[in-house]
mmCIF file of C-alpha atoms in Angstrom:
data_model
loop_
_atom_site.group_PDB
_atom_site.id
_atom_site.type_symbol
_atom_site.label_atom_id
_atom_site.label_comp_id
_atom_site.label_asym_id
_atom_site.label_seq_id
_atom_site.Cartn_x
_atom_site.Cartn_y
_atom_site.Cartn_z
ATOM 1 C CA MET A 1149 114.017 115.695 72.088
ATOM 2 C CA LYS A 1150 111.472 113.926 72.898
ATOM 3 C CA THR A 1151 112.207 113.321 76.680
ATOM 4 C CA ILE A 1152 113.447 117.018 77.201
ATOM 5 C CA CYS A 1153 109.755 117.486 76.252
ATOM 6 C CA MET A 1154 108.350 115.019 78.670
ATOM 7 C CA GLU A 1155 110.316 116.210 81.842
ATOM 8 C CA VAL A 1156 109.583 119.835 81.332
ATOM 9 C CA LEU A 1157 105.743 118.715 81.287
ATOM 10 C CA LYS A 1158 106.405 116.240 84.279
ATOM 11 C CA VAL A 1159 107.610 119.363 86.129
ATOM 12 C CA LEU A 1160 104.849 121.841 84.635
ATOM 13 C CA GLU A 1161 101.577 119.290 85.416
ATOM 14 C CA ASP A 1162 102.650 117.611 88.407
ATOM 15 C CA THR A 1163 104.508 120.220 89.998
ATOM 16 C CA LEU A 1164 104.084 124.399 89.078
ATOM 17 C CA VAL A 1165 100.670 124.096 87.449
ATOM 18 C CA PRO A 1166 99.289 121.714 90.151
ATOM 19 C CA ASN A 1167 101.017 124.306 93.173
ATOM 20 C CA ILE A 1168 99.569 127.671 91.404
ATOM 21 C CA GLU A 1169 96.102 126.561 91.156
ATOM 22 C CA LYS A 1170 96.813 125.642 95.175
ATOM 23 C CA ILE A 1171 97.495 128.976 95.073
ATOM 24 C CA ILE A 1172 94.580 130.551 93.635
ATOM 25 C CA SER A 1173 92.152 128.460 95.185
ATOM 26 C CA GLY A 1174 93.052 129.964 98.669
ATOM 27 C CA GLY A 1175 94.828 126.543 100.048
ATOM 28 C CA GLU A 1176 98.522 128.013 99.797
ATOM 29 C CA LYS A 1177 100.457 131.794 99.989
ATOM 30 C CA SER A 1178 102.191 133.115 96.866
ATOM 31 C CA GLU A 1179 105.730 133.302 97.309
ATOM 32 C CA GLY A 1180 107.442 135.930 95.219
ATOM 33 C CA ASN A 1181 105.981 139.117 93.076
ATOM 34 C CA THR A 1182 104.600 136.930 90.358
ATOM 35 C CA PRO A 1183 100.153 137.125 90.860
ATOM 36 C CA PRO A 1184 99.227 133.308 90.378
ATOM 37 C CA PRO A 1185 96.720 133.855 87.341
ATOM 38 C CA GLU A 1186 99.900 135.518 85.710
ATOM 39 C CA ALA A 1187 102.145 132.748 86.484
ATOM 40 C CA LEU A 1188 99.668 130.010 85.817
ATOM 41 C CA VAL A 1189 98.576 131.390 82.215
ATOM 42 C CA PHE A 1190 102.195 131.033 81.705
ATOM 43 C CA TYR A 1191 102.926 127.811 82.788
ATOM 44 C CA LEU A 1192 99.860 126.728 80.734
ATOM 45 C CA LYS A 1193 101.284 128.873 78.021
ATOM 46 C CA MET A 1194 104.327 126.268 78.448
ATOM 47 C CA ALA A 1195 102.795 123.494 78.524
ATOM 48 C CA GLY A 1196 100.453 123.606 75.550
ATOM 49 C CA ASP A 1197 104.260 124.660 73.346
ATOM 50 C CA TYR A 1198 105.807 121.759 74.770
ATOM 51 C CA TYR A 1199 103.313 119.666 73.660
ATOM 52 C CA ARG A 1200 103.179 121.272 70.531
ATOM 53 C CA TYR A 1201 106.698 120.447 70.336
ATOM 54 C CA LEU A 1202 105.790 116.627 70.859
ATOM 55 C CA SER A 1203 103.348 116.800 68.187
ATOM 56 C CA GLU A 1204 105.534 118.229 65.168
ATOM 57 C CA ILE A 1205 108.121 114.728 66.026
ATOM 58 C CA VAL A 1206 105.939 112.098 67.232
ATOM 59 C CA VAL A 1207 102.505 111.900 65.146
ATOM 60 C CA LYS A 1208 99.006 109.962 65.468
ATOM 61 C CA GLU A 1209 100.225 110.323 69.989
ATOM 62 C CA GLY A 1210 97.461 113.059 70.975
ATOM 63 C CA TYR A 1211 99.445 115.911 71.625
ATOM 64 C CA ASP A 1212 98.301 118.227 69.032
ATOM 65 C CA LYS A 1213 95.053 118.329 71.057
ATOM 66 C CA LYS A 1214 96.515 118.172 74.438
ATOM 67 C CA ALA A 1215 98.154 120.964 72.748
ATOM 68 C CA GLU A 1216 94.987 122.814 71.943
ATOM 69 C CA GLU A 1217 94.066 121.524 75.773
ATOM 70 C CA LYS A 1218 96.087 123.604 77.130
ATOM 71 C CA TYR A 1219 95.848 126.646 74.647
ATOM 72 C CA LYS A 1220 92.324 127.080 75.739
ATOM 73 C CA LYS A 1221 92.637 126.928 78.993
ATOM 74 C CA GLY A 1222 95.636 129.390 79.342
ATOM 75 C CA THR A 1223 93.804 131.624 76.750
ATOM 76 C CA SER A 1224 90.389 131.249 79.355
ATOM 77 C CA LEU A 1225 91.894 132.798 82.276
ATOM 78 C CA ALA A 1226 94.358 135.162 80.440
ATOM 79 C CA GLU A 1227 91.448 136.772 79.250
ATOM 80 C CA GLU A 1228 89.628 136.239 82.585
ATOM 81 C CA HIS A 1229 92.708 138.115 84.703
ATOM 82 C CA LEU A 1230 95.119 139.978 82.179
ATOM 83 C CA LEU A 1231 95.158 142.997 80.324
ATOM 84 C CA ALA A 1232 94.943 142.554 76.488
ATOM 85 C CA THR A 1233 98.028 144.260 75.788
ATOM 86 C CA HIS A 1234 99.965 141.565 78.331
ATOM 87 C CA PRO A 1235 103.206 140.024 76.574
ATOM 88 C CA ILE A 1236 102.238 136.690 78.456
ATOM 89 C CA ARG A 1237 98.999 136.964 76.956
ATOM 90 C CA LEU A 1238 99.766 137.914 73.359
ATOM 91 C CA GLY A 1239 102.297 135.521 73.523
ATOM 92 C CA LEU A 1240 99.758 132.462 73.961
ATOM 93 C CA ALA A 1241 97.727 134.028 71.501
ATOM 94 C CA LEU A 1242 100.318 134.305 69.079
ATOM 95 C CA ASN A 1243 101.823 130.585 70.076
ATOM 96 C CA PHE A 1244 98.382 129.054 70.005
ATOM 97 C CA SER A 1245 96.997 130.282 66.339
ATOM 98 C CA VAL A 1246 100.722 128.870 64.978
ATOM 99 C CA CYS A 1247 99.468 125.626 66.769
ATOM 100 C CA TYR A 1248 95.772 126.451 64.893
ATOM 101 C CA TYR A 1249 97.440 126.704 62.178
ATOM 102 C CA GLU A 1250 100.432 123.981 61.390
ATOM 103 C CA ILE A 1251 99.615 121.093 63.717
ATOM 104 C CA LEU A 1252 95.556 121.325 64.095
ATOM 105 C CA LYS A 1253 95.440 122.353 60.290
ATOM 106 C CA ASN A 1254 92.490 125.104 61.236
ATOM 107 C CA PRO A 1255 93.880 128.214 59.021
ATOM 108 C CA GLN A 1256 90.690 130.050 59.500
ATOM 109 C CA ALA A 1257 90.895 129.390 63.698
ATOM 110 C CA ALA A 1258 94.756 130.630 63.442
ATOM 111 C CA CYS A 1259 94.295 133.951 61.572
ATOM 112 C CA ASP A 1260 90.357 134.617 64.015
ATOM 113 C CA MET A 1261 92.157 134.016 67.091
ATOM 114 C CA ALA A 1262 94.973 135.778 66.175
ATOM 115 C CA LYS A 1263 93.088 138.862 64.778
ATOM 116 C CA LYS A 1264 91.188 138.859 67.645
ATOM 117 C CA ALA A 1265 94.198 139.484 69.478
ATOM 118 C CA PHE A 1266 95.486 141.787 67.779
ATOM 119 C CA ASP A 1267 92.841 143.648 67.438
ATOM 120 C CA ALA A 1268 91.968 143.628 70.593
ATOM 121 C CA ALA A 1269 95.697 145.077 72.285
ATOM 122 C CA ILE A 1270 95.731 147.269 69.322
ATOM 123 C CA SER A 1271 92.573 148.919 70.573
ATOM 124 C CA LYS A 1272 94.975 149.734 74.586
ATOM 125 C CA LEU A 1273 98.313 150.471 73.500
ATOM 126 C CA ASP A 1274 97.989 153.915 74.520
ATOM 127 C CA THR A 1275 97.870 152.923 77.888
ATOM 128 C CA LEU A 1276 101.022 151.120 78.608
ATOM 129 C CA ASP A 1277 104.260 152.219 80.117
ATOM 130 C CA GLU A 1278 107.659 152.155 77.706
ATOM 131 C CA ALA A 1279 108.571 148.827 78.628
ATOM 132 C CA SER A 1280 105.534 146.892 78.236
ATOM 133 C CA TYR A 1281 104.733 148.428 75.137
ATOM 134 C CA LYS A 1282 108.120 147.525 73.556
ATOM 135 C CA ASP A 1283 107.368 143.999 74.583
ATOM 136 C CA SER A 1284 103.643 144.102 73.814
ATOM 137 C CA THR A 1285 104.636 145.410 69.641
ATOM 138 C CA LEU A 1286 106.723 142.634 69.380
ATOM 139 C CA ILE A 1287 104.376 140.680 70.254
ATOM 140 C CA MET A 1288 101.585 142.132 68.054
ATOM 141 C CA GLN A 1289 104.230 141.868 65.049
ATOM 142 C CA LEU A 1290 104.035 139.288 65.258
ATOM 143 C CA LEU A 1291 101.355 137.952 64.704
ATOM 144 C CA ARG A 1292 100.510 140.768 62.694
ATOM 145 C CA ASP A 1293 103.107 139.572 60.050
ATOM 146 C CA ASN A 1294 101.348 135.956 60.807
ATOM 147 C CA LEU A 1295 97.892 137.082 59.151
ATOM 148 C CA THR A 1296 99.522 138.412 56.626
ATOM 149 C CA LEU A 1297 101.650 135.723 55.876
ATOM 150 C CA TRP A 1298 98.160 133.338 56.474
ATOM 151 C CA THR A 1299 95.897 135.564 54.704
ATOM 152 C CA SER A 1300 97.892 135.260 51.418
ATOM 153 C CA SER A 1301 98.312 131.438 51.428
ATOM 154 C CA ALA A 1302 94.789 131.602 52.007
ATOM 155 C CA GLU A 1303 93.680 133.880 48.832
ATOM 156 C CA LYS A 1304 96.670 132.412 46.418
ATOM 157 C CA GLU A 1305 95.171 128.704 47.106
ATOM 158 C CA THR A 1306 91.757 129.744 46.380
ATOM 159 C CA GLU A 1307 93.184 131.472 43.049
ATOM 160 C CA GLU A 1308 95.071 128.434 42.325
ATOM 161 C CA THR A 1309 91.969 126.687 43.229
ATOM 162 C CA THR A 1310 89.498 128.600 41.435
ATOM 163 C CA ASN A 1311 91.858 128.491 38.215
ATOM 164 C CA ALA A 1312 92.283 124.854 38.619
ATOM 165 C CA THR A 1313 88.178 124.546 37.935
ATOM 166 C CA GLU A 1314 87.898 126.961 34.985
ATOM 167 C CA THR A 1315 90.782 124.537 33.659
ATOM 168 C CA GLU A 1316 88.487 121.600 33.903
ATOM 169 C CA MET A 1317 85.890 122.950 32.941
ATOM 170 C CA ALA A 1318 87.440 123.805 29.758
ATOM 171 C CA ALA A 1319 89.073 120.834 29.054
ATOM 172 C CA GLU A 1320 85.142 119.050 29.862
ATOM 173 C CA GLN A 1321 83.814 121.343 26.840
#
């Protein structure tokens, strides 16, 4: 698994990302129909995903911070160039929020990111065509499902902490 992740990351970081960055900076012509900022956001999301996978199987090698770095760069570009309802932008928010929750152990950042992406997209749903609507709403449902799960887990932990504190206080008396 580690070897496959490293091979994918090598292609992304040595070829795909630099080539798209050259196109965006005006150094080369774009081939195909995918606009360069959209492609760059997608490749950065992909790099973040593979670093996240590595951080799950190889602990303490800094892959978690590399994932965060790629996701942050992708998020910055997505917010600048892609609509809030764009499936790549929503997918990036979904995966980055999972990274915050599962890998970086920051549930508040995970919830904030998921909520921000969901709220921004929900306000623009009426502007989508049918094909985009299906893709976007599917990812939005996953964002909402994660928010529901994460907030209920946080509430349960708070309740358990409160109960444990009350039990300790009662035992001391």
